[in-house]
Structures are given as C-alpha cells and as structure tokens.
Amino acid sequence: MRRSGSILSGAAARWLPERVPDGSIRRAENQSRTGEAVADVKRVVVLVSGHGSNLQALLDAAAEPASGMAVVLVLADRPGAHGLERARRARVDTAVVRPADHPDRRSFDLALRDLVAAARPDVVCLAGFMRILGPEFVRAFPGRILNTHPSLLPAFRGAHAVREALAYGVKVTGCTVHLVDEEVDHGPVLFQSAVPVEPGDDEDRLHERIKQEEHRLLPLAVRLLAEGRVRVEGRRAQLVTAEEVSR
Ligand code: GRF
C-alpha cells in the first residue's frame, strides 16, 4: 500500500530529499532487478538506521546472478541514513518513516508494517535498524524477520553491545544472526561467529571486525530463510536441505 505523498523519481528525487513526505516510497530509476520480472526471485526488504554496511553486503550478494534474491525496498527511520544512499546507488526503492511524524510508537509500527507488507517480502531484514519493533510489526511477518546483532547473544543485548563487551573485559565476542520475536535481541539463533578481542581494541576497531563476520553471515541467512531452509522448533533454528524443503 502506498501511503500519502508523491512518488519522486529521477532528478527531482535527487534534489528534493527533504521534501519526501514520511512514508512515501521513492522509486528507483531504471531498476535493474526488482524481483517483479524474474520468476521465483525471493523478495527482501531491509530496514536500516545508519551506515548500511550490512545492507551493502546484502545488495552485493543479491547482485550475484545466481543469488535468487532481490532487495526490493530499503526503509530507514531517518532521512540521513547512509544506507539510503547505498540503496539508491543500487537502484532499489527507498522510503523513510520517521518516529517524529507519528503520534505514538504503535502508529509508527503500523506505518512501517504497511509499507513493508506492500513490498510483499519473503524476508524482512533488520540491518542496523536501531528501533524496537512492536508486536503489530513482528506478527505481520511471522518467522520471516531476521536481525543481526554485534554480540554472542544472549550476552550484551541492546544498543551498546560492543561497548559493553569491551567494558566487561570479555576475551571473545562476536555476532549473532537471529529470527526476530517480540522480545529485543531474543529470537531463535541462526548463525553466530566468534571474534576475539585484541589488546588495544577500542569500540570502533572491534566493531569493524565483528561487522566483517556479519557481512559474511547475514546474506547467507537471508537466502536460506527465503528459500524455506530454516526450521524452527522452540528456540532451536535448524537448516534443512533443499530436497527436504520440497518434501
Ligand atoms: C551492526 O553491527 C549491527 O549488528 C548493529 O548495528 C550495526 C550496523 O552496522 N545492530 P551497518 O549500519 O550495517 O554498517
């Protein structure tokens, strides 16, 4: 569903970013691959707040000819998120939904939910999206939302995981790619990778090494989930073979 506001594209879109109304979709110019035209390409919607290096890993993976997936929409909660620029460069539709434009959290969640649902995603990926999503959003995409978090969950949940791991003095931290449920940084774990803390690490340096692992695991997790190759029993997520999917 397209919400209020105009759809801008081309040169106008580039020069009028501040006039893009909250929630309207900025259509990408000359989209090379939206997933509409190619049968059975899995549709991925990505939510970002900032730099977007994980988004870039997804865009790069989707650009591989045999990937079988396309990023069809990138959504941000603030217009300055650099991830939006990455999406535009990759000719992917973008939209911004700002909490400040909504009277409360629920209506923000509903606006996000409607935009994401309109893109008909096979997978919704939170890639550095720094907002807590409410139950209306999570329930709309059951078992289809992935998040990446820069710690070995359940250690160091929340927004400052790398800083807190350093402050605690752990020798090993890492990242976790997990399914999203209604609790923060909590759903079933798909992949984890350990990253040793090195002497002299500061938050940025350690986070960069953790991100390298996220960039490796997140596209893989998105693809496997999109292909239906993730089975969940309770807290346990397991991978099944392609043959098992078709059974
Ligand atoms: C990642 O480390 C992610 O786990 C965390 O925020 C960071 C986002 O980085 N939630 P980027 O915007 O993808 O570069």
PDB file of C-alpha atoms and ligand atoms in Angstrom:
ATOM      1  CA  MET A   1       0.000   0.000   0.000  1.00  0.00           C
ATOM      2  CA  ARG A   2       1.336   3.388  -0.941  1.00  0.00           C
ATOM      3  CA  ARG A   3       0.805   5.926   1.777  1.00  0.00           C
ATOM      4  CA  SER A   4       0.261   9.624   1.419  1.00  0.00           C
ATOM      5  CA  GLY A   5       2.529  11.796  -0.624  1.00  0.00           C
ATOM      6  CA  SER A   6       4.022  11.871  -4.017  1.00  0.00           C
ATOM      7  CA  ILE A   7       6.367   9.430  -5.610  1.00  0.00           C
ATOM      8  CA  LEU A   8       9.521  11.123  -6.707  1.00  0.00           C
ATOM      9  CA  SER A   9      11.973   9.699  -9.109  1.00  0.00           C
ATOM     10  CA  GLY A  10      14.894  10.684 -11.241  1.00  0.00           C
ATOM     11  CA  ALA A  11      16.485  14.124 -10.960  1.00  0.00           C
ATOM     12  CA  ALA A  12      13.654  15.552  -8.850  1.00  0.00           C
ATOM     13  CA  ALA A  13      14.140  12.837  -6.292  1.00  0.00           C
ATOM     14  CA  ARG A  14      17.829  13.542  -6.039  1.00  0.00           C
ATOM     15  CA  TRP A  15      17.412  17.243  -5.391  1.00  0.00           C
ATOM     16  CA  LEU A  16      14.434  17.268  -3.074  1.00  0.00           C
ATOM     17  CA  PRO A  17      15.194  14.762  -0.353  1.00  0.00           C
ATOM     18  CA  GLU A  18      13.916  16.994   2.430  1.00  0.00           C
ATOM     19  CA  ARG A  19      10.539  17.193   0.723  1.00  0.00           C
ATOM     20  CA  VAL A  20       9.937  13.493   0.544  1.00  0.00           C
ATOM     21  CA  PRO A  21       6.944  13.011   2.834  1.00  0.00           C
ATOM     22  CA  ASP A  22       7.177  10.499   5.616  1.00  0.00           C
ATOM     23  CA  GLY A  23       6.420   7.034   4.378  1.00  0.00           C
ATOM     24  CA  SER A  24       6.285   7.724   0.666  1.00  0.00           C
ATOM     25  CA  ILE A  25       8.305   5.420  -1.499  1.00  0.00           C
ATOM     26  CA  ARG A  26      10.999   6.880  -3.656  1.00  0.00           C
ATOM     27  CA  ARG A  27      11.015   4.767  -6.781  1.00  0.00           C
ATOM     28  CA  ALA A  28      14.424   3.873  -8.069  1.00  0.00           C
ATOM     29  CA  GLU A  29      15.375   4.935 -11.554  1.00  0.00           C
ATOM     30  CA  ASN A  30      15.964   2.226 -14.161  1.00  0.00           C
ATOM     31  CA  GLN A  31      15.709  -0.567 -11.680  1.00  0.00           C
ATOM     32  CA  SER A  32      17.859  -3.369 -12.894  1.00  0.00           C
ATOM     33  CA  ARG A  33      16.262  -6.146 -10.891  1.00  0.00           C
ATOM     34  CA  THR A  34      13.271  -5.631  -8.663  1.00  0.00           C
ATOM     35  CA  GLY A  35      12.154  -9.213  -8.393  1.00  0.00           C
ATOM     36  CA  GLU A  36       8.940  -8.401 -10.263  1.00  0.00           C
ATOM     37  CA  ALA A  37      10.197  -9.618 -13.586  1.00  0.00           C
ATOM     38  CA  VAL A  38      12.130 -12.696 -12.589  1.00  0.00           C
ATOM     39  CA  ALA A  39      10.149 -15.768 -11.632  1.00  0.00           C
ATOM     40  CA  ASP A  40      10.839 -17.139  -8.181  1.00  0.00           C
ATOM     41  CA  VAL A  41      13.284 -14.466  -7.114  1.00  0.00           C
ATOM     42  CA  LYS A  42      12.908 -14.027  -3.367  1.00  0.00           C
ATOM     43  CA  ARG A  43      11.964 -10.542  -2.248  1.00  0.00           C
ATOM     44  CA  VAL A  44      13.932  -8.946   0.574  1.00  0.00           C
ATOM     45  CA  VAL A  45      13.063  -5.740   2.427  1.00  0.00           C
ATOM     46  CA  VAL A  46      15.865  -4.213   4.503  1.00  0.00           C
ATOM     47  CA  LEU A  47      15.455  -1.773   7.414  1.00  0.00           C
ATOM     48  CA  VAL A  48      18.404   0.461   8.287  1.00  0.00           C
ATOM     49  CA  SER A  49      19.216   3.401  10.541  1.00  0.00           C
ATOM     50  CA  GLY A  50      22.789   4.269   9.728  1.00  0.00           C
ATOM     51  CA  HIS A  51      25.907   3.416   7.810  1.00  0.00           C
ATOM     52  CA  GLY A  52      24.422   0.426   5.993  1.00  0.00           C
ATOM     53  CA  SER A  53      27.470  -1.790   5.554  1.00  0.00           C
ATOM     54  CA  ASN A  54      25.319  -4.859   6.216  1.00  0.00           C
ATOM     55  CA  LEU A  55      22.826  -3.608   3.660  1.00  0.00           C
ATOM     56  CA  GLN A  56      25.729  -3.295   1.228  1.00  0.00           C
ATOM     57  CA  ALA A  57      26.666  -6.924   1.853  1.00  0.00           C
ATOM     58  CA  LEU A  58      23.075  -7.883   1.034  1.00  0.00           C
ATOM     59  CA  LEU A  59      22.999  -5.723  -2.100  1.00  0.00           C
ATOM     60  CA  ASP A  60      26.268  -7.258  -3.271  1.00  0.00           C
ATOM     61  CA  ALA A  61      25.029 -10.779  -2.594  1.00  0.00           C
ATOM     62  CA  ALA A  62      21.738 -10.099  -4.369  1.00  0.00           C
ATOM     63  CA  ALA A  63      23.623  -8.751  -7.383  1.00  0.00           C
ATOM     64  CA  GLU A  64      25.265 -12.141  -7.945  1.00  0.00           C
ATOM     65  CA  PRO A  65      23.498 -13.704 -10.934  1.00  0.00           C
ATOM     66  CA  ALA A  66      22.642 -16.943  -9.129  1.00  0.00           C
ATOM     67  CA  SER A  67      21.603 -15.368  -5.817  1.00  0.00           C
ATOM     68  CA  GLY A  68      17.894 -15.941  -6.359  1.00  0.00           C
ATOM     69  CA  MET A  69      17.047 -12.886  -4.282  1.00  0.00           C
ATOM     70  CA  ALA A  70      16.438  -9.195  -4.823  1.00  0.00           C
ATOM     71  CA  VAL A  71      16.379  -6.331  -2.358  1.00  0.00           C
ATOM     72  CA  VAL A  72      13.087  -4.681  -3.338  1.00  0.00           C
ATOM     73  CA  LEU A  73      12.840  -1.931  -0.723  1.00  0.00           C
ATOM     74  CA  VAL A  74      15.125  -0.226   1.800  1.00  0.00           C
ATOM     75  CA  LEU A  75      13.409   1.569   4.650  1.00  0.00           C
ATOM     76  CA  ALA A  76      15.034   3.935   7.122  1.00  0.00           C
ATOM     77  CA  ASP A  77      13.821   5.706  10.240  1.00  0.00           C
ATOM     78  CA  ARG A  78      15.779   8.842   9.388  1.00  0.00           C
ATOM     79  CA  PRO A  79      16.430  10.599   6.091  1.00  0.00           C
ATOM     80  CA  GLY A  80      20.184  10.923   6.748  1.00  0.00           C
ATOM     81  CA  ALA A  81      20.821   7.186   6.975  1.00  0.00           C
ATOM     82  CA  HIS A  82      23.700   6.460   4.620  1.00  0.00           C
ATOM     83  CA  GLY A  83      22.075   3.125   3.804  1.00  0.00           C
ATOM     84  CA  LEU A  84      19.506   5.042   1.731  1.00  0.00           C
ATOM     85  CA  GLU A  85      22.278   6.338  -0.483  1.00  0.00           C
ATOM     86  CA  ARG A  86      23.608   2.817  -0.944  1.00  0.00           C
ATOM     87  CA  ALA A  87      20.129   1.661  -1.948  1.00  0.00           C
ATOM     88  CA  ARG A  88      19.687   4.473  -4.464  1.00  0.00           C
ATOM     89  CA  ARG A  89      23.047   3.653  -5.983  1.00  0.00           C
ATOM     90  CA  ALA A  90      21.892   0.052  -6.376  1.00  0.00           C
ATOM     91  CA  ARG A  91      18.607   1.316  -7.905  1.00  0.00           C
ATOM     92  CA  VAL A  92      16.479  -0.032  -5.115  1.00  0.00           C
ATOM     93  CA  ASP A  93      13.296   1.727  -3.940  1.00  0.00           C
ATOM     94  CA  THR A  94      13.641   3.576  -0.640  1.00  0.00           C
ATOM     95  CA  ALA A  95      11.332   5.027   1.962  1.00  0.00           C
ATOM     96  CA  VAL A  96      11.735   6.914   5.228  1.00  0.00           C
ATOM     97  CA  VAL A  97       9.365   6.562   8.162  1.00  0.00           C
ATOM     98  CA  ARG A  98      10.276   8.932  10.986  1.00  0.00           C
ATOM     99  CA  PRO A  99       9.015   8.288  14.508  1.00  0.00           C
ATOM    100  CA  ALA A 100       8.653  12.062  14.948  1.00  0.00           C
ATOM    101  CA  ASP A 101       5.942  12.083  12.280  1.00  0.00           C
ATOM    102  CA  HIS A 102       3.763   9.686  14.274  1.00  0.00           C
ATOM    103  CA  PRO A 103       1.818  10.376  17.464  1.00  0.00           C
ATOM    104  CA  ASP A 104       2.965   7.184  19.183  1.00  0.00           C
ATOM    105  CA  ARG A 105       5.006   4.025  18.748  1.00  0.00           C
ATOM    106  CA  ARG A 106       2.076   1.965  17.630  1.00  0.00           C
ATOM    107  CA  SER A 107       1.225   4.212  14.708  1.00  0.00           C
ATOM    108  CA  PHE A 108       4.911   4.292  13.705  1.00  0.00           C
ATOM    109  CA  ASP A 109       4.933   0.489  13.771  1.00  0.00           C
ATOM    110  CA  LEU A 110       1.761   0.314  11.714  1.00  0.00           C
ATOM    111  CA  ALA A 111       3.106   2.723   9.095  1.00  0.00           C
ATOM    112  CA  LEU A 112       6.268   0.630   8.816  1.00  0.00           C
ATOM    113  CA  ARG A 113       4.278  -2.577   8.695  1.00  0.00           C
ATOM    114  CA  ASP A 114       2.071  -1.336   5.860  1.00  0.00           C
ATOM    115  CA  LEU A 115       4.986  -0.174   3.746  1.00  0.00           C
ATOM    116  CA  VAL A 116       6.885  -3.399   4.261  1.00  0.00           C
ATOM    117  CA  ALA A 117       3.805  -5.552   3.596  1.00  0.00           C
ATOM    118  CA  ALA A 118       3.131  -3.680   0.346  1.00  0.00           C
ATOM    119  CA  ALA A 119       6.547  -4.794  -0.880  1.00  0.00           C
ATOM    120  CA  ARG A 120       5.457  -8.456  -0.420  1.00  0.00           C
ATOM    121  CA  PRO A 121       8.685  -9.606   1.223  1.00  0.00           C
ATOM    122  CA  ASP A 122       9.829 -13.183   1.579  1.00  0.00           C
ATOM    123  CA  VAL A 123      12.284 -11.927   4.195  1.00  0.00           C
ATOM    124  CA  VAL A 124      12.448  -8.730   6.232  1.00  0.00           C
ATOM    125  CA  CYS A 125      15.974  -7.974   7.358  1.00  0.00           C
ATOM    126  CA  LEU A 126      16.912  -5.605  10.167  1.00  0.00           C
ATOM    127  CA  ALA A 127      20.414  -4.492   9.254  1.00  0.00           C
ATOM    128  CA  GLY A 128      21.437  -1.953  11.865  1.00  0.00           C
ATOM    129  CA  PHE A 129      17.855  -0.770  12.415  1.00  0.00           C
ATOM    130  CA  MET A 130      18.023   0.938  15.801  1.00  0.00           C
ATOM    131  CA  ARG A 131      14.332   0.865  16.757  1.00  0.00           C
ATOM    132  CA  ILE A 132      12.428  -1.696  18.725  1.00  0.00           C
ATOM    133  CA  LEU A 133       9.623  -3.086  16.594  1.00  0.00           C
ATOM    134  CA  GLY A 134       6.292  -3.627  18.295  1.00  0.00           C
ATOM    135  CA  PRO A 135       4.078  -6.704  18.168  1.00  0.00           C
ATOM    136  CA  GLU A 136       1.958  -5.449  15.263  1.00  0.00           C
ATOM    137  CA  PHE A 137       5.016  -5.369  13.074  1.00  0.00           C
ATOM    138  CA  VAL A 138       6.508  -8.647  14.265  1.00  0.00           C
ATOM    139  CA  ARG A 139       3.218 -10.562  13.981  1.00  0.00           C
ATOM    140  CA  ALA A 140       2.712  -9.404  10.391  1.00  0.00           C
ATOM    141  CA  PHE A 141       5.775 -11.351   9.195  1.00  0.00           C
ATOM    142  CA  PRO A 142       5.923 -14.482  11.342  1.00  0.00           C
ATOM    143  CA  GLY A 143       9.220 -16.347  11.083  1.00  0.00           C
ATOM    144  CA  ARG A 144      10.366 -14.059   8.297  1.00  0.00           C
ATOM    145  CA  ILE A 145      12.216 -11.283  10.140  1.00  0.00           C
ATOM    146  CA  LEU A 146      15.978 -11.528  10.648  1.00  0.00           C
ATOM    147  CA  ASN A 147      18.216  -9.335  12.758  1.00  0.00           C
ATOM    148  CA  THR A 148      21.957  -9.110  13.106  1.00  0.00           C
ATOM    149  CA  HIS A 149      23.392  -8.174  16.479  1.00  0.00           C
ATOM    150  CA  PRO A 150      27.039  -7.438  17.330  1.00  0.00           C
ATOM    151  CA  SER A 151      27.489  -9.826  20.251  1.00  0.00           C
ATOM    152  CA  LEU A 152      27.186 -13.503  21.023  1.00  0.00           C
ATOM    153  CA  LEU A 153      23.615 -13.480  22.317  1.00  0.00           C
ATOM    154  CA  PRO A 154      22.295 -13.794  24.928  1.00  0.00           C
ATOM    155  CA  ALA A 155      25.262 -11.740  26.140  1.00  0.00           C
ATOM    156  CA  PHE A 156      25.109  -7.983  25.686  1.00  0.00           C
ATOM    157  CA  ARG A 157      21.685  -7.350  24.255  1.00  0.00           C
ATOM    158  CA  GLY A 158      20.718  -3.790  23.380  1.00  0.00           C
ATOM    159  CA  ALA A 159      22.153  -0.833  21.535  1.00  0.00           C
ATOM    160  CA  HIS A 160      25.685  -0.773  23.007  1.00  0.00           C
ATOM    161  CA  ALA A 161      26.722  -4.383  22.727  1.00  0.00           C
ATOM    162  CA  VAL A 162      30.287  -3.790  21.540  1.00  0.00           C
ATOM    163  CA  ARG A 163      30.997  -1.095  24.138  1.00  0.00           C
ATOM    164  CA  GLU A 164      29.574  -3.265  26.918  1.00  0.00           C
ATOM    165  CA  ALA A 165      31.548  -6.346  25.854  1.00  0.00           C
ATOM    166  CA  LEU A 166      34.766  -4.306  25.938  1.00  0.00           C
ATOM    167  CA  ALA A 167      33.876  -2.779  29.305  1.00  0.00           C
ATOM    168  CA  TYR A 168      33.147  -6.225  30.725  1.00  0.00           C
ATOM    169  CA  GLY A 169      36.559  -7.407  29.613  1.00  0.00           C
ATOM    170  CA  VAL A 170      35.453 -10.439  27.613  1.00  0.00           C
ATOM    171  CA  LYS A 171      38.156 -12.122  25.545  1.00  0.00           C
ATOM    172  CA  VAL A 172      35.774 -13.293  22.845  1.00  0.00           C
ATOM    173  CA  THR A 173      32.690 -11.628  21.465  1.00  0.00           C
ATOM    174  CA  GLY A 174      31.121 -11.819  18.007  1.00  0.00           C
ATOM    175  CA  CYS A 175      27.845 -11.538  16.179  1.00  0.00           C
ATOM    176  CA  THR A 176      24.507 -13.297  16.092  1.00  0.00           C
ATOM    177  CA  VAL A 177      22.053 -13.536  13.213  1.00  0.00           C
ATOM    178  CA  HIS A 178      18.686 -14.483  14.617  1.00  0.00           C
ATOM    179  CA  LEU A 179      14.979 -14.586  13.894  1.00  0.00           C
ATOM    180  CA  VAL A 180      13.048 -11.742  15.448  1.00  0.00           C
ATOM    181  CA  ASP A 181      10.349 -12.330  18.016  1.00  0.00           C
ATOM    182  CA  GLU A 182       8.543  -9.911  20.276  1.00  0.00           C
ATOM    183  CA  GLU A 183      11.464  -9.545  22.691  1.00  0.00           C
ATOM    184  CA  VAL A 184      14.536  -7.471  21.936  1.00  0.00           C
ATOM    185  CA  ASP A 185      17.567  -9.409  20.611  1.00  0.00           C
ATOM    186  CA  HIS A 186      15.928 -12.647  21.607  1.00  0.00           C
ATOM    187  CA  GLY A 187      14.545 -14.873  18.809  1.00  0.00           C
ATOM    188  CA  PRO A 188      15.982 -18.242  17.690  1.00  0.00           C
ATOM    189  CA  VAL A 189      19.631 -18.111  16.641  1.00  0.00           C
ATOM    190  CA  LEU A 190      20.520 -18.941  13.060  1.00  0.00           C
ATOM    191  CA  PHE A 191      24.237 -18.191  12.977  1.00  0.00           C
ATOM    192  CA  GLN A 192      26.899 -16.957  15.340  1.00  0.00           C
ATOM    193  CA  SER A 193      30.533 -16.158  14.773  1.00  0.00           C
ATOM    194  CA  ALA A 194      33.145 -15.566  17.452  1.00  0.00           C
ATOM    195  CA  VAL A 195      35.551 -12.628  17.234  1.00  0.00           C
ATOM    196  CA  PRO A 196      38.495 -12.463  19.666  1.00  0.00           C
ATOM    197  CA  VAL A 197      39.055  -9.181  21.469  1.00  0.00           C
ATOM    198  CA  GLU A 198      42.596  -7.981  20.777  1.00  0.00           C
ATOM    199  CA  PRO A 199      44.802  -5.937  23.074  1.00  0.00           C
ATOM    200  CA  GLY A 200      44.364  -2.270  22.222  1.00  0.00           C
ATOM    201  CA  ASP A 201      40.902  -2.709  20.710  1.00  0.00           C
ATOM    202  CA  ASP A 202      38.569   0.226  21.018  1.00  0.00           C
ATOM    203  CA  GLU A 203      34.867   0.077  20.226  1.00  0.00           C
ATOM    204  CA  ASP A 204      35.251   1.065  16.569  1.00  0.00           C
ATOM    205  CA  ARG A 205      38.087  -1.313  15.822  1.00  0.00           C
ATOM    206  CA  LEU A 206      36.378  -4.271  17.457  1.00  0.00           C
ATOM    207  CA  HIS A 207      33.049  -3.425  15.834  1.00  0.00           C
ATOM    208  CA  GLU A 208      34.678  -3.321  12.398  1.00  0.00           C
ATOM    209  CA  ARG A 209      35.974  -6.883  12.835  1.00  0.00           C
ATOM    210  CA  ILE A 210      32.566  -8.012  14.086  1.00  0.00           C
ATOM    211  CA  LYS A 211      30.932  -6.417  11.070  1.00  0.00           C
ATOM    212  CA  GLN A 212      33.166  -8.402   8.751  1.00  0.00           C
ATOM    213  CA  GLU A 213      31.579 -11.534  10.209  1.00  0.00           C
ATOM    214  CA  GLU A 214      28.088 -10.052   9.952  1.00  0.00           C
ATOM    215  CA  HIS A 215      28.689  -9.291   6.274  1.00  0.00           C
ATOM    216  CA  ARG A 216      29.508 -12.940   5.713  1.00  0.00           C
ATOM    217  CA  LEU A 217      26.642 -14.456   7.707  1.00  0.00           C
ATOM    218  CA  LEU A 218      23.728 -12.124   7.093  1.00  0.00           C
ATOM    219  CA  PRO A 219      23.370 -12.601   3.302  1.00  0.00           C
ATOM    220  CA  LEU A 220      23.647 -16.352   3.771  1.00  0.00           C
ATOM    221  CA  ALA A 221      20.972 -16.343   6.466  1.00  0.00           C
ATOM    222  CA  VAL A 222      18.637 -14.196   4.359  1.00  0.00           C
ATOM    223  CA  ARG A 223      18.996 -16.503   1.385  1.00  0.00           C
ATOM    224  CA  LEU A 224      18.423 -19.678   3.423  1.00  0.00           C
ATOM    225  CA  LEU A 225      15.375 -18.224   5.153  1.00  0.00           C
ATOM    226  CA  ALA A 226      13.975 -17.009   1.823  1.00  0.00           C
ATOM    227  CA  GLU A 227      14.409 -20.488   0.379  1.00  0.00           C
ATOM    228  CA  GLY A 228      12.452 -22.002   3.247  1.00  0.00           C
ATOM    229  CA  ARG A 229      15.514 -23.826   4.540  1.00  0.00           C
ATOM    230  CA  VAL A 230      15.103 -22.789   8.168  1.00  0.00           C
ATOM    231  CA  ARG A 231      13.019 -24.945  10.505  1.00  0.00           C
ATOM    232  CA  VAL A 232      12.269 -23.698  13.981  1.00  0.00           C
ATOM    233  CA  GLU A 233      11.319 -25.815  16.975  1.00  0.00           C
ATOM    234  CA  GLY A 234      11.041 -23.820  20.149  1.00  0.00           C
ATOM    235  CA  ARG A 235      14.235 -21.840  20.436  1.00  0.00           C
ATOM    236  CA  ARG A 236      16.124 -24.007  18.008  1.00  0.00           C
ATOM    237  CA  ALA A 237      16.514 -22.996  14.391  1.00  0.00           C
ATOM    238  CA  GLN A 238      17.873 -25.682  12.091  1.00  0.00           C
ATOM    239  CA  LEU A 239      18.824 -25.738   8.474  1.00  0.00           C
ATOM    240  CA  VAL A 240      17.285 -28.288   6.162  1.00  0.00           C
ATOM    241  CA  THR A 241      18.447 -29.344   2.721  1.00  0.00           C
ATOM    242  CA  ALA A 242      16.827 -28.093  -0.463  1.00  0.00           C
ATOM    243  CA  GLU A 243      15.379 -31.612  -1.003  1.00  0.00           C
ATOM    244  CA  GLU A 244      13.736 -31.524   2.425  1.00  0.00           C
ATOM    245  CA  VAL A 245      12.106 -28.188   1.555  1.00  0.00           C
ATOM    246  CA  SER A 246      10.286 -29.656  -1.427  1.00  0.00           C
ATOM    247  CA  ARG A 247       9.015 -32.642   0.584  1.00  0.00           C
TER     248      ARG A 247
HETATM  249  C1  GRF B   1      25.781  -3.812  13.065  1.00  0.00           C
HETATM  250  O1  GRF B   1      26.909  -4.188  13.804  1.00  0.00           O
HETATM  251  C2  GRF B   1      24.525  -4.412  13.616  1.00  0.00           C
HETATM  252  O2  GRF B   1      24.711  -5.649  14.213  1.00  0.00           O
HETATM  253  C3  GRF B   1      24.129  -3.409  14.664  1.00  0.00           C
HETATM  254  O3  GRF B   1      24.418  -2.167  14.090  1.00  0.00           O
HETATM  255  C4  GRF B   1      25.491  -2.320  13.170  1.00  0.00           C
HETATM  256  C5  GRF B   1      25.039  -1.734  11.877  1.00  0.00           C
HETATM  257  O4  GRF B   1      26.099  -1.522  11.017  1.00  0.00           O
HETATM  258  N1  GRF B   1      22.766  -3.582  15.065  1.00  0.00           N
HETATM  259  P1  GRF B   1      25.856  -1.079   9.500  1.00  0.00           P
HETATM  260  O5  GRF B   1      24.887   0.118   9.529  1.00  0.00           O
HETATM  261  O6  GRF B   1      25.259  -2.243   8.779  1.00  0.00           O
HETATM  262  O7  GRF B   1      27.209  -0.699   8.985  1.00  0.00           O
END
